[in-house]
Structures are given as structure tokens and as C-alpha cells.
Amino acid sequence: MQLTLEFGGGLELLSNSVKIHNVNVELKNGAEKLTMKDLLAWVRTNLIKERPEMFMKGDSVRPGVLVLVNDCDWELSGQLDTTLEEKDVVVFISTLHGG
Amino acid sequence: MQLTLEFGGGLELLSNSVKIHNVNVELKNGAEKLTMKDLLAWVRTNLIKERPEMFMKGDSVRPGVLVLVNDCDWELSGQLDTTLEEKDVVVFISTLHGG
Amino acid sequence: DTGFGHGLSPDTIYRYSRHLLLPSFGVQGQSNLLKSSILVVGAGGLGSPALLYLAACGVGRLGIVDHDVVELNNMHRQVIHTEAFIGQPKVKSAAAACRSINSSILVVEHQEALRTYNALEIFSQYDIIVDATDNAPSRYMISDCCVLLRKPLVSGAALGLEGQLTVYNYKGGPCYRCLFPTPPPTTACQRCADSGVLGVVPGIIGCLQALEAIKIASAVGEPLSGRMLLFDALSARIRIVKIRGRSLQCEVCGENLVFTQKQFKDFDYENFTQSPLATAPLKLNL
Amino acid sequence: DTGFGHGLSPDTIYRYSRHLLLPSFGVQGQSNLLKSSILVVGAGGLGSPALLYLAACGVGRLGIVDHDVVELNNMHRQVIHTEAFIGQPKVKSAAAACRSINSSILVVEHQEALRTYNALEIFSQYDIIVDATDNAPSRYMISDCCVLLRKPLVSGAALGLEGQLTVYNYKGGPCYRCLFPTPPPTTACQRCADSGVLGVVPGIIGCLQALEAIKIASAVGEPLSGRMLLFDALSARIRIVKIRGRSLQCEVCGENLVFTQKQFKDFDYENFTQSPLATAPLKLNL
Ligand SMILES: [Zn+2]
Ligand SMILES: [Zn+2]
């Protein structure tokens, strides 16, 4: 499945400072759909090069990270259970506190 | 065909100050596709309530109006010959000079 | 008729004539602004442009809270302060600048650190709060206080080459804790002093904060509530995304309204976020 | 090493420390800025924030062209000017403000109307031009002059509650005439003086112009060339759209480069656009 993954708010530092990743994520054997839970595990394995604790906590993202699926907060689409579709754009962004 | 039409930069004043129009444009009898040329004629007839010369010149838009089809300048898609598809977003925006 | 029936003086009409000429803003929008009161927390990178534009546009009463002094290493982004004010309180410097561009409004100086013991009393004097601070505990404290007092909160942040903007606690919309119930780990809480910021980035976000505050105060347009603006300066990309609504489970604004003013006053925001309310000194280890 | 091998003085390092701390900007970006020269045409609604942030960030030589004087009805949006400067030239007022926030850069005053007889000579002294004017003939004149001198042009505009921004003539990108070969009818050419503008809207666009100029000057990031930002303040919506590239048929920058400096000097921009280069007095007919 072709997806666009974007990292912002400093999270890009965890994946070689690359903000936009055009990726192809394979469905697991026997799986009929790809959920955000699957994607997080895939990102953790394939993209996060350092300090994974800055990205994840348990099987979700760490506090302070917003997840957006097609410009919409994943809380509105079922969080970890959100089903992804071809060409979806998923954004992971850390909230900023500076000024 | 369902389209979203947006007017900006003052052009909304020509259509009752409404900026966003969700419209349903029927194909002409026997026509297989809808082009920007067809759409302009439709807009001229159905949406422009006053001073049409502020919107069109001949069968195109007047100088100083940018036309964007799905956030892309229509010069890149064939201008009047651009073929529209279901759910396309077409923006008509007048260039501003103020400061 | 010198006041269009709204009691505006000839000087007022002349000063704000470009606002009065706007059909969608006009005399009513300007009158609303002149009657409004807005508090800006922080006279730094975000507060500088926010204060300049709020003063210029005619907010009737404009408050500034800050306890810092102007330093040379602020000047690259805090454009409200001049070199002449280096070493002096930011509140004093910012208030002088606001008055110099608009002597017809009231500018109120709160030259003190915002803490739980004074926040309720200060915030209660204003209609709208603008969060222009630079650290996580302040952001939680300001949002909680706005929930308790039912004030809309215009929240901006900038770091590095990125900025974020949204309006909290506006007409049933979410508060800061609805979005961020748990504070991030302290290692994720960089602030400008630690990790740098391109000066014009808070400039852009601060101007957008002024705009949102003006829209709420004048009752014109759709404020950025339930939506968040994400700005990436390097690539010149801007997203406006849809965010969650108010959470029924929110510990501060949720269904079980158990969070009281007493609890607020006793809440330890530094301990909650494991992060200090006061700005750390700059460490330049290039 | 006080200058990281780039010859920056300790004061410079301290002033710009937050820029130097940015990995993607750093000492190289700041050094580039300090060596650059930028001209802002117009010290009005767009020019005010653009000049403040360009001065603050450390552009080495910052030029200002304007022939107007500060008026009370400018103050709602032209936040670089203080009431004390009402009646005085905008260039003088803006230059004083820039120097007061950054005494370490060179601010150059061009207190004159920009016309075809002086534009080439003034523009040739700068690396980057910022168009912060308010009328159609100036926009054609400035773009044509930039094409002749091969200067990148950061162009912003604001009216009512909307703003637009793009970069012209940058590394093979389009010029203003590539997009707008024919001037609009004069009835479509409203300007702020005629039809009002919410003050903070040019504030936002002017800050974004400063950012684009900084990106070009420091050689950091992707400037907004071949793209245009469209801003709608009322609904808090921002689009960044893809626009056409350089036109081979463009009468000024196209394949047949027939447009000469001589032709530029003789070109009648007022007649071409049927619109005056000087600002019309305000008519307030509410
Ligand atoms: Zn809440
Ligand atoms: Zn051209």
C-alpha cells in the first residue's frame, strides 16, 4: 500500500531528518486491511533510526504527538483502529512549546 | 457532475458575496465530457449576478484572474480545454495589488 | 453624523478608516474591538507582533504579562523591543511601543511572573487570552485557567523553522488538555532558548494569533477552533487540519467538572510537566 | 574560536545565537544573511513587518524606497511607524525603527518615488527586491526592472481580508508578466486606500515576505517560486497552489529578449495599466 508519511515538530530528527517519506507498506500475511496500529509498528521498525522512546510509548505514540490521517486528527477516525487506504497521507507531529 | 467552485480576491462580490459554491453541473446533451470552457459558460449563466465583464472577457476569464483546478494553475492543464472530473475544485481568484 | 450612530469620534473614524471601509468588518466590527479587552501572556517572539497588531487595530484594553528583561539575544525576533530597552523589563518596553503607535487605547502592564496564585485574578480582567509563552507548564496553566474562567484562548507556538496555532476553549471547542492530557517527556520539550528559532517564524505565528484574537473580539469570521494550523517555513508549506473536539473525559473541561479554582491554585505545573516555568539561560555549545 | 571560522564577532554571535543554534540555518545561513542586501519597495502595510524582521534578522544592507509621509490612517496597520512620526517621511520613520532594533546593520534611505528613471539604478544596489507596494503599475514596473537586472522578487499583496504571496524571477521561474501579461481593467484594481484592509492581513503577508527574502538571502529552504500562497483571513484558510512556469511568449522575460533598459525607461506604466503610480487620497463615503 502506497502511503505518504510526514514527520514534523522535531520528530523528523528520529528518521535521519527526512520529513516526507513515500513508502510502500505490505499487508501482513492473511491480513485484509492495514490499521494505524500496524503502521506504527512498521514505522518503528523501518523508519525510526534513534531514540524510539521519543516516538512511541507502548503500542501508541508518546504523549505530545499528534497523528493526522488525511489532515484529520486520528482521534476522529478511531486512533489505533483507523483503517488506512491507498495513497493516504499520515502526519506525525510533535507539539511545540517555544515562542 | 459535482464540483466545488470558489471565488476570491473580490470576485465573490459578483455572486452575492458567496465564496464557496457546491454545484452540480449537467453535461450538455450528447457531450461526453465537461471542459473549463463549458464550466465558464455555466458560471456566467448561473452564478454571476452582476457585472459579468468583471469576470469574463470573450469566452475566457478577464485579465488578472487566476484559475486553479485542484490547486493547480489551469495554464498547466490546458486552460479552456481542461477536462473536469467529479469532485474537482475550481478556484477563480482576482490578483490583488494592495498593501 | 460623525459616529455612524456608534459614538466613534472623528479621530477614531480617521485612524481606523480602512477597517470601517470593509463591508464584512465595518463600524460594528471596529466598535466591538474598541470595547474588547485582550491579555497577551509573554512579550517575546510571539508576543511582539501580536501586541503590535492588537495595539494598532484598536483593542480597547490591552494587557501584557511578562517578568523577563530585554536581552540582546532576543532582538533577532522580538521586534517590539528596541536596543534602548536592553536590561529593562519587557513589559515596560512592550507597553511603551504599543502606546507609541496607538495612544488612544489603554495598555495595562502586569510586570510579574504568571503563576497559579495570580493567574485567575489577572485573567478575569480580560475577554480573550493570547498564549505567547515558551514552555509546557505555562501552556497547561494558562489553558486550565481559561477553562475555569470560560475565556477563549489563542495559542501559538514556534520552534526552529516550524510553527503551530489554534484556538482553545472557544464555544464548546477543546481545551489544551483535551488534546494533550499527558505532558510529553521533558526531553521532547525543547524551547527556543535551548534549540534555536528563525526569528520571523514566531513573527508569522504571532501575527496569526493577533488575527484570531481580532476575529473573536470583533465577532467577525470563523476562528481557528477545532482546527490547527501547522507551518513549515523551510518548505513554505502550511496545513490546516481538523482536530478532536472537547473530550468528555478531559480532567479539566470534561463532563465531571471537578477541577476547581482551589485545585488550580494548588496545582504544581512544574512537577506535572517536569519542566520549569522560568526560562533557562542560553547555552551556546556550537 | 570566537567566529567559528566565519569571522563573526562575539556580539554578533550573541545577538543571533538562536539562529546559529539551528542546524538547518546555523553559522553559514547567518553569514550569508549578513553579507546580503535587500531592498523593500514601500514602507506601508506590507513593508512595516517585512522591514522589522529583515532588520532584526541581520540582513547586512537593508534599503527602503518610499515617498509618502506617515498619516494617522496608516497607523492601524503600518506598525513600524509611531505617532511621533506623523507628517514625516515614511522612509525616515521606518529607517529609524530598523536602526533602533538593530544598530549593527546598514539601513539605506531612498526617500523618493520609484519611477522608471531611478528604478534601475536603485535596484542594481541590492541582491533581492521585496515588492511591498499597493498598486498595479508599480507591480509591473518592479517586476520588469527585476527581470532586466536578474534579481529575485518577493511579491506580496493584501486587500480586504485576503492576501497573496509568491516569488518571481527566481532561478528560471516566472515573472509577474508571465502570470499577468495583460493588466486587469482599472475597475478591478482596488487598492487599500479605496476599499479597506484589515491591518493584520498585510502584517501576515509582510512577515511571509520577510521569510521568503531570508530564505533566498541565506540560501536555506525552498522559496515560494512557481507556487503562490492564497490567504483568506475570515475563514482562516490558506492554499498554496502551483502556478505556471516562465512563459516563452512573455514580452519581458520570454525567448525573444527584446525588452531593453532603454525601453523600460521609456515605458509608461500608468498608461499601460490605466492606473496611477501615486496613492489616491482616501475617500470615506460610509
Ligand atoms: Zn479539556
Ligand atoms: Zn515573464
mmCIF file of N, CA, C and O in Angstrom, chain B residues 26-71:
data_model
loop_
_atom_site.group_PDB
_atom_site.id
_atom_site.type_symbol
_atom_site.label_atom_id
_atom_site.label_comp_id
_atom_site.label_asym_id
_atom_site.label_seq_id
_atom_site.Cartn_x
_atom_site.Cartn_y
_atom_site.Cartn_z
ATOM 1 N N GLU B 26 -24.646 19.816 -15.132
ATOM 2 C CA GLU B 26 -25.033 18.734 -16.047
ATOM 3 C C GLU B 26 -24.217 18.836 -17.335
ATOM 4 O O GLU B 26 -23.940 19.924 -17.823
ATOM 5 N N LEU B 27 -23.864 17.677 -17.883
ATOM 6 C CA LEU B 27 -23.230 17.676 -19.193
ATOM 7 C C LEU B 27 -24.265 18.090 -20.233
ATOM 8 O O LEU B 27 -25.448 17.795 -20.094
ATOM 9 N N LYS B 28 -23.800 18.797 -21.258
ATOM 10 C CA LYS B 28 -24.721 19.167 -22.325
ATOM 11 C C LYS B 28 -25.159 17.912 -23.081
ATOM 12 O O LYS B 28 -24.450 16.907 -23.098
ATOM 13 N N ASN B 29 -26.337 17.989 -23.699
ATOM 14 C CA ASN B 29 -26.857 16.854 -24.472
ATOM 15 C C ASN B 29 -25.798 16.321 -25.425
ATOM 16 O O ASN B 29 -25.267 17.055 -26.247
ATOM 17 N N GLY B 30 -25.521 15.050 -25.315
ATOM 18 C CA GLY B 30 -24.583 14.417 -26.239
ATOM 19 C C GLY B 30 -23.128 14.604 -25.884
ATOM 20 O O GLY B 30 -22.262 13.924 -26.433
ATOM 21 N N ALA B 31 -22.839 15.502 -24.940
ATOM 22 C CA ALA B 31 -21.445 15.733 -24.586
ATOM 23 C C ALA B 31 -20.924 14.596 -23.718
ATOM 24 O O ALA B 31 -21.644 14.037 -22.904
ATOM 25 N N GLU B 32 -19.652 14.259 -23.915
ATOM 26 C CA GLU B 32 -19.062 13.173 -23.133
ATOM 27 C C GLU B 32 -18.223 13.687 -21.977
ATOM 28 O O GLU B 32 -17.873 12.951 -21.072
ATOM 29 N N LYS B 33 -17.865 14.956 -22.076
ATOM 30 C CA LYS B 33 -17.027 15.499 -21.009
ATOM 31 C C LYS B 33 -17.363 16.967 -20.782
ATOM 32 O O LYS B 33 -17.992 17.617 -21.638
ATOM 33 N N LEU B 34 -16.938 17.436 -19.617
ATOM 34 C CA LEU B 34 -17.143 18.842 -19.279
ATOM 35 C C LEU B 34 -15.779 19.526 -19.302
ATOM 36 O O LEU B 34 -14.846 19.098 -18.610
ATOM 37 N N THR B 35 -15.653 20.579 -20.092
ATOM 38 C CA THR B 35 -14.389 21.313 -20.127
ATOM 39 C C THR B 35 -14.532 22.624 -19.362
ATOM 40 O O THR B 35 -15.636 23.052 -19.022
ATOM 41 N N MET B 36 -13.401 23.262 -19.115
ATOM 42 C CA MET B 36 -13.426 24.570 -18.441
ATOM 43 C C MET B 36 -14.205 25.578 -19.279
ATOM 44 O O MET B 36 -14.855 26.460 -18.732
ATOM 45 N N LYS B 37 -14.151 25.425 -20.609
ATOM 46 C CA LYS B 37 -14.917 26.343 -21.456
ATOM 47 C C LYS B 37 -16.411 26.207 -21.163
ATOM 48 O O LYS B 37 -17.127 27.200 -21.019
ATOM 49 N N ASP B 38 -16.868 24.951 -21.043
ATOM 50 C CA ASP B 38 -18.278 24.721 -20.690
ATOM 51 C C ASP B 38 -18.585 25.291 -19.312
ATOM 52 O O ASP B 38 -19.633 25.914 -19.093
ATOM 53 N N LEU B 39 -17.657 25.054 -18.373
ATOM 54 C CA LEU B 39 -17.921 25.496 -16.999
ATOM 55 C C LEU B 39 -18.017 27.023 -16.924
ATOM 56 O O LEU B 39 -18.885 27.562 -16.228
ATOM 57 N N LEU B 40 -17.125 27.710 -17.649
ATOM 58 C CA LEU B 40 -17.189 29.179 -17.616
ATOM 59 C C LEU B 40 -18.545 29.675 -18.104
ATOM 60 O O LEU B 40 -19.134 30.592 -17.524
ATOM 61 N N ALA B 41 -19.042 29.070 -19.181
ATOM 62 C CA ALA B 41 -20.360 29.473 -19.702
ATOM 63 C C ALA B 41 -21.435 29.198 -18.649
ATOM 64 O O ALA B 41 -22.348 30.018 -18.441
ATOM 65 N N TRP B 42 -21.311 28.063 -17.969
ATOM 66 C CA TRP B 42 -22.288 27.714 -16.927
ATOM 67 C C TRP B 42 -22.234 28.716 -15.774
ATOM 68 O O TRP B 42 -23.267 29.191 -15.284
ATOM 69 N N VAL B 43 -21.013 29.056 -15.341
ATOM 70 C CA VAL B 43 -20.846 30.020 -14.246
ATOM 71 C C VAL B 43 -21.434 31.373 -14.650
ATOM 72 O O VAL B 43 -22.162 32.008 -13.886
ATOM 73 N N ARG B 44 -21.110 31.787 -15.858
ATOM 74 C CA ARG B 44 -21.607 33.074 -16.376
ATOM 75 C C ARG B 44 -23.133 33.124 -16.308
ATOM 76 O O ARG B 44 -23.722 34.137 -15.911
ATOM 77 N N THR B 45 -23.778 32.015 -16.639
ATOM 78 C CA THR B 45 -25.239 31.977 -16.659
ATOM 79 C C THR B 45 -25.841 31.808 -15.274
ATOM 80 O O THR B 45 -26.843 32.442 -14.941
ATOM 81 N N ASN B 46 -25.219 30.947 -14.457
ATOM 82 C CA ASN B 46 -25.876 30.544 -13.219
ATOM 83 C C ASN B 46 -25.391 31.221 -11.942
ATOM 84 O O ASN B 46 -26.132 31.282 -10.964
ATOM 85 N N LEU B 47 -24.158 31.713 -11.935
ATOM 86 C CA LEU B 47 -23.647 32.252 -10.663
ATOM 87 C C LEU B 47 -23.387 33.758 -10.680
ATOM 88 O O LEU B 47 -23.518 34.407 -9.652
ATOM 89 N N ILE B 48 -22.968 34.290 -11.807
ATOM 90 C CA ILE B 48 -22.590 35.701 -11.845
ATOM 91 C C ILE B 48 -23.856 36.558 -11.893
ATOM 92 O O ILE B 48 -24.610 36.528 -12.858
ATOM 93 N N LYS B 49 -24.056 37.292 -10.798
ATOM 94 C CA LYS B 49 -25.291 38.062 -10.681
ATOM 95 C C LYS B 49 -25.141 39.483 -11.195
ATOM 96 O O LYS B 49 -26.126 40.159 -11.470
ATOM 97 N N GLU B 50 -23.916 39.981 -11.245
ATOM 98 C CA GLU B 50 -23.741 41.354 -11.703
ATOM 99 C C GLU B 50 -22.374 41.544 -12.352
ATOM 100 O O GLU B 50 -21.470 40.746 -12.160
ATOM 101 N N ARG B 51 -22.262 42.596 -13.126
ATOM 102 C CA ARG B 51 -21.007 42.990 -13.793
ATOM 103 C C ARG B 51 -20.233 41.798 -14.374
ATOM 104 O O ARG B 51 -19.087 41.542 -13.980
ATOM 105 N N PRO B 52 -20.824 41.075 -15.288
ATOM 106 C CA PRO B 52 -20.125 39.906 -15.867
ATOM 107 C C PRO B 52 -18.793 40.270 -16.508
ATOM 108 O O PRO B 52 -17.880 39.437 -16.574
ATOM 109 N N GLU B 53 -18.655 41.541 -16.936
ATOM 110 C CA GLU B 53 -17.383 41.958 -17.560
ATOM 111 C C GLU B 53 -16.238 41.967 -16.543
ATOM 112 O O GLU B 53 -15.070 42.008 -16.925
ATOM 113 N N MET B 54 -16.576 41.911 -15.241
ATOM 114 C CA MET B 54 -15.537 41.816 -14.225
ATOM 115 C C MET B 54 -15.057 40.373 -14.050
ATOM 116 O O MET B 54 -14.087 40.103 -13.352
ATOM 117 N N PHE B 55 -15.774 39.439 -14.688
ATOM 118 C CA PHE B 55 -15.395 38.035 -14.575
ATOM 119 C C PHE B 55 -14.850 37.507 -15.894
ATOM 120 O O PHE B 55 -13.809 36.851 -15.929
ATOM 121 N N MET B 56 -15.540 37.808 -16.986
ATOM 122 C CA MET B 56 -15.139 37.229 -18.272
ATOM 123 C C MET B 56 -14.740 38.285 -19.281
ATOM 124 O O MET B 56 -15.105 39.450 -19.195
ATOM 125 N N LYS B 57 -13.961 37.825 -20.248
ATOM 126 C CA LYS B 57 -13.653 38.631 -21.424
ATOM 127 C C LYS B 57 -13.631 37.658 -22.594
ATOM 128 O O LYS B 57 -12.843 36.723 -22.597
ATOM 129 N N GLY B 58 -14.525 37.867 -23.552
ATOM 130 C CA GLY B 58 -14.697 36.881 -24.611
ATOM 131 C C GLY B 58 -15.194 35.585 -23.987
ATOM 132 O O GLY B 58 -16.067 35.599 -23.119
ATOM 133 N N ASP B 59 -14.600 34.465 -24.368
ATOM 134 C CA ASP B 59 -15.054 33.199 -23.764
ATOM 135 C C ASP B 59 -14.113 32.711 -22.667
ATOM 136 O O ASP B 59 -14.202 31.577 -22.210
ATOM 137 N N SER B 60 -13.185 33.583 -22.216
ATOM 138 C CA SER B 60 -12.290 33.214 -21.112
ATOM 139 C C SER B 60 -12.484 34.186 -19.950
ATOM 140 O O SER B 60 -13.387 35.018 -19.976
ATOM 141 N N VAL B 61 -11.635 34.048 -18.918
ATOM 142 C CA VAL B 61 -11.730 34.991 -17.803
ATOM 143 C C VAL B 61 -11.022 36.290 -18.183
ATOM 144 O O VAL B 61 -10.183 36.313 -19.072
ATOM 145 N N ARG B 62 -11.359 37.361 -17.490
ATOM 146 C CA ARG B 62 -10.725 38.646 -17.782
ATOM 147 C C ARG B 62 -9.275 38.635 -17.307
ATOM 148 O O ARG B 62 -8.899 37.837 -16.444
ATOM 149 N N PRO B 63 -8.449 39.545 -17.852
ATOM 150 C CA PRO B 63 -7.063 39.647 -17.378
ATOM 151 C C PRO B 63 -7.026 39.900 -15.864
ATOM 152 O O PRO B 63 -7.873 40.616 -15.336
ATOM 153 N N GLY B 64 -6.067 39.286 -15.180
ATOM 154 C CA GLY B 64 -5.927 39.481 -13.743
ATOM 155 C C GLY B 64 -6.642 38.441 -12.918
ATOM 156 O O GLY B 64 -6.573 38.480 -11.695
ATOM 157 N N VAL B 65 -7.333 37.492 -13.576
ATOM 158 C CA VAL B 65 -7.988 36.416 -12.827
ATOM 159 C C VAL B 65 -7.169 35.138 -12.995
ATOM 160 O O VAL B 65 -6.859 34.741 -14.116
ATOM 161 N N LEU B 66 -6.801 34.524 -11.871
ATOM 162 C CA LEU B 66 -6.141 33.221 -11.917
ATOM 163 C C LEU B 66 -7.202 32.139 -11.787
ATOM 164 O O LEU B 66 -8.115 32.259 -10.980
ATOM 165 N N VAL B 67 -7.052 31.083 -12.574
ATOM 166 C CA VAL B 67 -7.966 29.943 -12.492
ATOM 167 C C VAL B 67 -7.160 28.734 -12.034
ATOM 168 O O VAL B 67 -6.110 28.429 -12.602
ATOM 169 N N LEU B 68 -7.632 28.089 -10.970
ATOM 170 C CA LEU B 68 -6.915 26.946 -10.401
ATOM 171 C C LEU B 68 -7.833 25.735 -10.398
ATOM 172 O O LEU B 68 -8.943 25.798 -9.876
ATOM 173 N N VAL B 69 -7.374 24.655 -10.981
ATOM 174 C CA VAL B 69 -8.126 23.402 -10.939
ATOM 175 C C VAL B 69 -7.368 22.462 -10.004
ATOM 176 O O VAL B 69 -6.214 22.123 -10.275
ATOM 177 N N ASN B 70 -8.010 22.117 -8.888
ATOM 178 C CA ASN B 70 -7.356 21.297 -7.858
ATOM 179 C C ASN B 70 -5.992 21.870 -7.462
ATOM 180 O O ASN B 70 -4.981 21.180 -7.470
ATOM 181 N N ASP B 71 -6.016 23.152 -7.113
ATOM 182 C CA ASP B 71 -4.825 23.861 -6.625
ATOM 183 C C ASP B 71 -3.697 23.942 -7.649
ATOM 184 O O ASP B 71 -2.526 24.069 -7.270
#
